[in-house]
């Protein structure tokens, strides 16, 4: 996803749609409206993407190759229940318009439903309504925290504490730490980290990841605390207590 320092996660939209004409049409319109938009064309890639980097809203086609939209919806809701995550707003798209399809989609956990073909303005109205509803829920929800070992990150306040010590991070260091905290004890390949934190279209110093990890470690270990971000030679990095 292209990195825009102004964007917040709540404005990032993932489109899962196997028909390029439709995903292109939605994507162009939403980008024009100022959203950060990412497109994937099959269910398996969608599940990987959702696990690595949850968007602020999901536009999900019902009929997809591999894993279909209903199954993706169910898995997203199951993962939220397991991981105590805030619910991801899901707008489902379908070519069919039967009562049973609507009911099945909503039962699987979709928040709203749009039948193809639709006008872009109609989609935009639904997207705005869902994001507005989520924003209202977030303001009344308790602080959203990630933690690992003695490290705590508050997603609402964007603060990081280790053993009560407040740690000041740059935007990239914070994004990198958030990615690690969402995947503790899981080896994250370099390429995945680069694309999640810097975006797929990053061109620049190939050492930027090593440098940022080094800086992040220095901040996290400034009071002599043990290392939490480990290098896995030839593979990537892992958040793990050794
Ligand atoms: Ca389809």
mmCIF file of C-alpha atoms and ligand atoms in Angstrom:
data_model
loop_
_atom_site.group_PDB
_atom_site.id
_atom_site.type_symbol
_atom_site.label_atom_id
_atom_site.label_comp_id
_atom_site.label_asym_id
_atom_site.label_seq_id
_atom_site.Cartn_x
_atom_site.Cartn_y
_atom_site.Cartn_z
ATOM 1 C CA UNK A 1 0.000 0.000 0.000
ATOM 2 C CA UNK A 2 1.353 3.405 -0.888
ATOM 3 C CA UNK A 3 2.452 5.136 2.286
ATOM 4 C CA UNK A 4 0.935 8.471 3.007
ATOM 5 C CA UNK A 5 2.007 9.934 6.362
ATOM 6 C CA UNK A 6 -1.285 11.836 6.589
ATOM 7 C CA UNK A 7 -3.449 8.771 6.370
ATOM 8 C CA UNK A 8 -4.859 7.002 9.377
ATOM 9 C CA UNK A 9 -5.806 3.346 9.307
ATOM 10 C CA UNK A 10 -9.465 4.257 9.468
ATOM 11 C CA UNK A 11 -9.216 5.794 5.974
ATOM 12 C CA UNK A 12 -7.471 2.796 4.381
ATOM 13 C CA UNK A 13 -9.825 0.667 2.315
ATOM 14 C CA UNK A 14 -9.137 -2.846 1.035
ATOM 15 C CA UNK A 15 -11.086 -3.965 -2.036
ATOM 16 C CA UNK A 16 -11.366 -7.710 -2.638
ATOM 17 C CA UNK A 17 -12.765 -8.173 -6.130
ATOM 18 C CA UNK A 18 -11.743 -10.513 -8.951
ATOM 19 C CA UNK A 19 -13.216 -8.442 -11.772
ATOM 20 C CA UNK A 20 -10.572 -5.825 -12.693
ATOM 21 C CA UNK A 21 -13.090 -3.520 -14.374
ATOM 22 C CA UNK A 22 -15.106 -3.266 -11.146
ATOM 23 C CA UNK A 23 -12.165 -3.026 -8.736
ATOM 24 C CA UNK A 24 -10.544 -0.406 -10.987
ATOM 25 C CA UNK A 25 -13.725 1.645 -11.111
ATOM 26 C CA UNK A 26 -14.159 1.571 -7.328
ATOM 27 C CA UNK A 27 -10.480 2.141 -6.648
ATOM 28 C CA UNK A 28 -10.197 5.213 -8.887
ATOM 29 C CA UNK A 29 -13.304 6.760 -7.369
ATOM 30 C CA UNK A 30 -12.229 6.184 -3.770
ATOM 31 C CA UNK A 31 -8.697 7.480 -4.399
ATOM 32 C CA UNK A 32 -10.246 10.588 -5.913
ATOM 33 C CA UNK A 33 -12.250 10.967 -2.691
ATOM 34 C CA UNK A 34 -9.005 10.859 -0.688
ATOM 35 C CA UNK A 35 -8.972 7.301 0.618
ATOM 36 C CA UNK A 36 -5.893 5.045 0.609
ATOM 37 C CA UNK A 37 -6.995 2.062 -1.448
ATOM 38 C CA UNK A 38 -5.533 -1.393 -1.946
ATOM 39 C CA UNK A 39 -6.942 -4.099 -4.237
ATOM 40 C CA UNK A 40 -6.565 -7.872 -4.121
ATOM 41 C CA UNK A 41 -8.267 -10.254 -6.551
ATOM 42 C CA UNK A 42 -8.612 -13.532 -4.695
ATOM 43 C CA UNK A 43 -9.711 -14.795 -1.295
ATOM 44 C CA UNK A 44 -6.443 -16.287 -0.129
ATOM 45 C CA UNK A 45 -4.458 -13.124 -0.764
ATOM 46 C CA UNK A 46 -7.223 -11.176 0.959
ATOM 47 C CA UNK A 47 -6.921 -13.286 4.123
ATOM 48 C CA UNK A 48 -3.134 -12.831 4.184
ATOM 49 C CA UNK A 49 -3.497 -9.103 3.702
ATOM 50 C CA UNK A 50 -6.112 -8.825 6.440
ATOM 51 C CA UNK A 51 -3.912 -10.727 8.865
ATOM 52 C CA UNK A 52 -0.892 -8.532 8.185
ATOM 53 C CA UNK A 53 -2.448 -5.125 8.009
ATOM 54 C CA UNK A 54 -6.081 -4.508 8.854
ATOM 55 C CA UNK A 55 -7.616 -1.699 6.827
ATOM 56 C CA UNK A 56 -10.237 0.723 8.140
ATOM 57 C CA UNK A 57 -12.889 -0.784 5.881
ATOM 58 C CA UNK A 58 -13.287 -3.845 3.664
ATOM 59 C CA UNK A 59 -15.184 -3.923 0.358
ATOM 60 C CA UNK A 60 -15.696 -7.595 -0.304
ATOM 61 C CA UNK A 61 -17.045 -9.335 -3.400
ATOM 62 C CA UNK A 62 -19.171 -12.367 -2.598
ATOM 63 C CA UNK A 63 -18.058 -14.652 -5.450
ATOM 64 C CA UNK A 64 -14.263 -14.978 -5.484
ATOM 65 C CA UNK A 65 -11.801 -17.602 -6.653
ATOM 66 C CA UNK A 66 -10.305 -19.649 -3.814
ATOM 67 C CA UNK A 67 -11.937 -18.531 -0.585
ATOM 68 C CA UNK A 68 -15.267 -16.773 -1.180
ATOM 69 C CA UNK A 69 -16.535 -13.573 0.399
ATOM 70 C CA UNK A 70 -18.757 -15.290 2.954
ATOM 71 C CA UNK A 71 -15.877 -17.371 4.249
ATOM 72 C CA UNK A 72 -13.608 -14.314 4.456
ATOM 73 C CA UNK A 73 -16.317 -12.511 6.392
ATOM 74 C CA UNK A 74 -16.701 -15.388 8.853
ATOM 75 C CA UNK A 75 -12.944 -15.644 9.375
ATOM 76 C CA UNK A 76 -12.578 -11.912 9.961
ATOM 77 C CA UNK A 77 -15.300 -12.015 12.612
ATOM 78 C CA UNK A 78 -13.827 -15.159 14.219
ATOM 79 C CA UNK A 79 -10.355 -13.559 14.366
ATOM 80 C CA UNK A 80 -11.877 -10.455 15.967
ATOM 81 C CA UNK A 81 -13.568 -12.575 18.616
ATOM 82 C CA UNK A 82 -10.327 -14.482 19.328
ATOM 83 C CA UNK A 83 -7.992 -11.509 19.277
ATOM 84 C CA UNK A 84 -10.219 -8.942 20.967
ATOM 85 C CA UNK A 85 -9.961 -6.711 17.888
ATOM 86 C CA UNK A 86 -12.273 -3.831 17.011
ATOM 87 C CA UNK A 87 -14.820 -4.902 14.361
ATOM 88 C CA UNK A 88 -13.791 -4.172 10.787
ATOM 89 C CA UNK A 89 -16.604 -2.561 8.765
ATOM 90 C CA UNK A 90 -17.433 -4.836 5.816
ATOM 91 C CA UNK A 91 -19.407 -3.823 2.723
ATOM 92 C CA UNK A 92 -20.284 -6.862 0.635
ATOM 93 C CA UNK A 93 -20.763 -6.725 -3.142
ATOM 94 C CA UNK A 94 -22.723 -9.270 -5.104
ATOM 95 C CA UNK A 95 -24.001 -9.832 -8.615
ATOM 96 C CA UNK A 96 -27.048 -11.651 -7.257
ATOM 97 C CA UNK A 97 -29.981 -10.052 -5.553
ATOM 98 C CA UNK A 98 -32.022 -12.538 -3.645
ATOM 99 C CA UNK A 99 -33.279 -12.252 -0.100
ATOM 100 C CA UNK A 100 -31.360 -15.402 0.813
ATOM 101 C CA UNK A 101 -28.073 -13.901 -0.441
ATOM 102 C CA UNK A 102 -28.609 -10.784 1.627
ATOM 103 C CA UNK A 103 -29.458 -12.769 4.719
ATOM 104 C CA UNK A 104 -26.483 -15.098 4.266
ATOM 105 C CA UNK A 105 -24.109 -12.167 3.771
ATOM 106 C CA UNK A 106 -25.368 -10.327 6.819
ATOM 107 C CA UNK A 107 -25.342 -13.494 8.912
ATOM 108 C CA UNK A 108 -21.717 -14.105 7.936
ATOM 109 C CA UNK A 109 -20.918 -10.712 9.454
ATOM 110 C CA UNK A 110 -21.164 -8.158 6.639
ATOM 111 C CA UNK A 111 -22.343 -4.732 7.817
ATOM 112 C CA UNK A 112 -23.929 -3.695 4.545
ATOM 113 C CA UNK A 113 -24.695 -5.077 1.131
ATOM 114 C CA UNK A 114 -24.602 -3.625 -2.384
ATOM 115 C CA UNK A 115 -25.907 -5.302 -5.540
ATOM 116 C CA UNK A 116 -24.040 -4.940 -8.860
ATOM 117 C CA UNK A 117 -24.339 -2.938 -10.968
ATOM 118 C CA UNK A 118 -24.321 0.128 -8.735
ATOM 119 C CA UNK A 119 -23.492 3.795 -9.176
ATOM 120 C CA UNK A 120 -20.250 4.953 -7.564
ATOM 121 C CA UNK A 121 -22.153 7.550 -5.520
ATOM 122 C CA UNK A 122 -24.185 4.763 -3.974
ATOM 123 C CA UNK A 123 -21.039 2.902 -2.931
ATOM 124 C CA UNK A 124 -19.479 6.097 -1.601
ATOM 125 C CA UNK A 125 -22.544 6.826 0.537
ATOM 126 C CA UNK A 126 -22.346 3.334 2.095
ATOM 127 C CA UNK A 127 -18.594 3.642 2.696
ATOM 128 C CA UNK A 128 -19.000 7.000 4.396
ATOM 129 C CA UNK A 129 -21.855 5.754 6.545
ATOM 130 C CA UNK A 130 -19.860 2.701 7.686
ATOM 131 C CA UNK A 131 -16.736 4.727 8.463
ATOM 132 C CA UNK A 132 -18.794 7.299 10.355
ATOM 133 C CA UNK A 133 -20.443 4.578 12.411
ATOM 134 C CA UNK A 134 -17.038 3.070 13.215
ATOM 135 C CA UNK A 135 -15.579 6.435 14.194
ATOM 136 C CA UNK A 136 -18.448 6.950 16.632
ATOM 137 C CA UNK A 137 -17.919 3.491 18.101
ATOM 138 C CA UNK A 138 -14.191 4.122 18.485
ATOM 139 C CA UNK A 139 -14.684 7.334 20.408
ATOM 140 C CA UNK A 140 -16.806 5.537 22.977
ATOM 141 C CA UNK A 141 -14.694 2.358 23.059
ATOM 142 C CA UNK A 142 -11.965 1.993 25.684
ATOM 143 C CA UNK A 143 -8.362 2.635 24.640
ATOM 144 C CA UNK A 144 -7.116 0.137 22.103
ATOM 145 C CA UNK A 145 -3.908 -1.473 23.353
ATOM 146 C CA UNK A 146 -1.327 -3.939 22.101
ATOM 147 C CA UNK A 147 1.148 -5.476 24.496
ATOM 148 C CA UNK A 148 3.960 -7.996 24.614
ATOM 149 C CA UNK A 149 6.092 -8.912 27.609
ATOM 150 C CA UNK A 150 6.751 -5.605 29.429
ATOM 151 C CA UNK A 151 5.935 -3.492 26.366
ATOM 152 C CA UNK A 152 2.637 -1.640 25.893
ATOM 153 C CA UNK A 153 1.385 0.316 22.901
ATOM 154 C CA UNK A 154 -1.758 2.433 23.018
ATOM 155 C CA UNK A 155 -3.198 2.728 19.501
ATOM 156 C CA UNK A 156 -5.566 5.523 20.482
ATOM 157 C CA UNK A 157 -3.021 7.742 22.198
ATOM 158 C CA UNK A 158 -0.164 6.528 19.939
ATOM 159 C CA UNK A 159 2.070 6.062 22.992
ATOM 160 C CA UNK A 160 4.542 3.320 23.851
ATOM 161 C CA UNK A 161 5.627 2.323 27.363
ATOM 162 C CA UNK A 162 8.124 -0.235 28.586
ATOM 163 C CA UNK A 163 8.074 -0.988 32.316
ATOM 164 C CA UNK A 164 6.233 2.290 32.732
ATOM 165 C CA UNK A 165 8.945 4.265 30.887
ATOM 166 C CA UNK A 166 7.496 6.320 28.034
ATOM 167 C CA UNK A 167 9.260 5.725 24.725
ATOM 168 C CA UNK A 168 9.203 8.330 21.953
ATOM 169 C CA UNK A 169 9.283 6.887 18.442
ATOM 170 C CA UNK A 170 9.306 8.242 14.909
ATOM 171 C CA UNK A 171 6.311 7.438 12.692
ATOM 172 C CA UNK A 172 8.162 4.569 10.950
ATOM 173 C CA UNK A 173 9.457 3.129 14.223
ATOM 174 C CA UNK A 174 5.937 3.258 15.633
ATOM 175 C CA UNK A 175 4.433 1.580 12.527
ATOM 176 C CA UNK A 176 7.144 -1.079 12.618
ATOM 177 C CA UNK A 177 6.566 -1.782 16.315
ATOM 178 C CA UNK A 178 2.797 -1.958 15.757
ATOM 179 C CA UNK A 179 3.347 -4.578 13.033
ATOM 180 C CA UNK A 180 5.550 -6.645 15.386
ATOM 181 C CA UNK A 181 3.036 -6.367 18.232
ATOM 182 C CA UNK A 182 0.242 -7.608 15.982
ATOM 183 C CA UNK A 183 2.349 -10.690 15.124
ATOM 184 C CA UNK A 184 4.300 -11.688 18.240
ATOM 185 C CA UNK A 185 6.515 -14.791 18.006
ATOM 186 C CA UNK A 186 6.036 -14.850 14.247
ATOM 187 C CA UNK A 187 8.983 -14.412 11.872
ATOM 188 C CA UNK A 188 8.174 -11.492 9.588
ATOM 189 C CA UNK A 189 10.022 -11.590 6.248
ATOM 190 C CA UNK A 190 11.878 -8.436 5.199
ATOM 191 C CA UNK A 191 9.712 -8.007 2.096
ATOM 192 C CA UNK A 192 6.498 -8.159 4.086
ATOM 193 C CA UNK A 193 7.764 -5.612 6.626
ATOM 194 C CA UNK A 194 8.937 -3.284 3.843
ATOM 195 C CA UNK A 195 5.609 -3.419 2.044
ATOM 196 C CA UNK A 196 3.573 -2.925 5.241
ATOM 197 C CA UNK A 197 5.627 -0.114 6.760
ATOM 198 C CA UNK A 198 7.075 1.646 3.709
ATOM 199 C CA UNK A 199 4.634 0.644 0.977
ATOM 200 C CA UNK A 200 5.067 -1.427 -2.162
ATOM 201 C CA UNK A 201 6.297 1.525 -4.139
ATOM 202 C CA UNK A 202 9.190 2.345 -1.805
ATOM 203 C CA UNK A 203 12.373 3.314 -3.637
ATOM 204 C CA UNK A 204 15.374 4.268 -1.596
ATOM 205 C CA UNK A 205 18.122 3.008 0.662
ATOM 206 C CA UNK A 206 17.763 -0.754 0.994
ATOM 207 C CA UNK A 207 19.285 -0.447 4.475
ATOM 208 C CA UNK A 208 16.346 1.537 5.739
ATOM 209 C CA UNK A 209 14.817 -1.473 7.487
ATOM 210 C CA UNK A 210 18.046 -2.415 9.310
ATOM 211 C CA UNK A 211 18.583 1.197 10.337
ATOM 212 C CA UNK A 212 15.006 1.568 11.612
ATOM 213 C CA UNK A 213 15.162 -1.731 13.526
ATOM 214 C CA UNK A 214 18.461 -0.581 15.061
ATOM 215 C CA UNK A 215 16.944 2.732 16.142
ATOM 216 C CA UNK A 216 13.823 1.036 17.493
ATOM 217 C CA UNK A 217 15.925 -1.415 19.521
ATOM 218 C CA UNK A 218 17.957 1.456 20.952
ATOM 219 C CA UNK A 219 14.780 3.168 22.131
ATOM 220 C CA UNK A 220 13.258 -0.017 23.541
ATOM 221 C CA UNK A 221 16.460 -1.005 25.358
ATOM 222 C CA UNK A 222 17.515 2.457 26.540
ATOM 223 C CA UNK A 223 17.169 1.516 30.224
ATOM 224 C CA UNK A 224 19.007 -1.779 29.792
ATOM 225 C CA UNK A 225 15.922 -3.899 29.119
ATOM 226 C CA UNK A 226 16.353 -7.220 27.297
ATOM 227 C CA UNK A 227 16.054 -7.354 23.506
ATOM 228 C CA UNK A 228 12.581 -8.126 22.116
ATOM 229 C CA UNK A 229 13.149 -7.687 18.376
ATOM 230 C CA UNK A 230 15.343 -10.554 17.205
ATOM 231 C CA UNK A 231 17.086 -10.951 13.845
ATOM 232 C CA UNK A 232 16.421 -14.232 12.079
ATOM 233 C CA UNK A 233 19.345 -14.642 9.674
ATOM 234 C CA UNK A 234 18.301 -14.954 6.044
ATOM 235 C CA UNK A 235 14.630 -14.592 6.938
ATOM 236 C CA UNK A 236 13.648 -11.391 8.695
ATOM 237 C CA UNK A 237 12.763 -10.333 12.219
ATOM 238 C CA UNK A 238 10.636 -11.630 15.056
ATOM 239 C CA UNK A 239 9.235 -10.088 18.236
ATOM 240 C CA UNK A 240 10.248 -12.669 20.807
ATOM 241 C CA UNK A 241 11.642 -12.836 24.312
ATOM 242 C CA UNK A 242 14.779 -15.008 24.348
HETATM 243 CA CA1 LIG B 1 -16.641 -12.031 -8.346
#
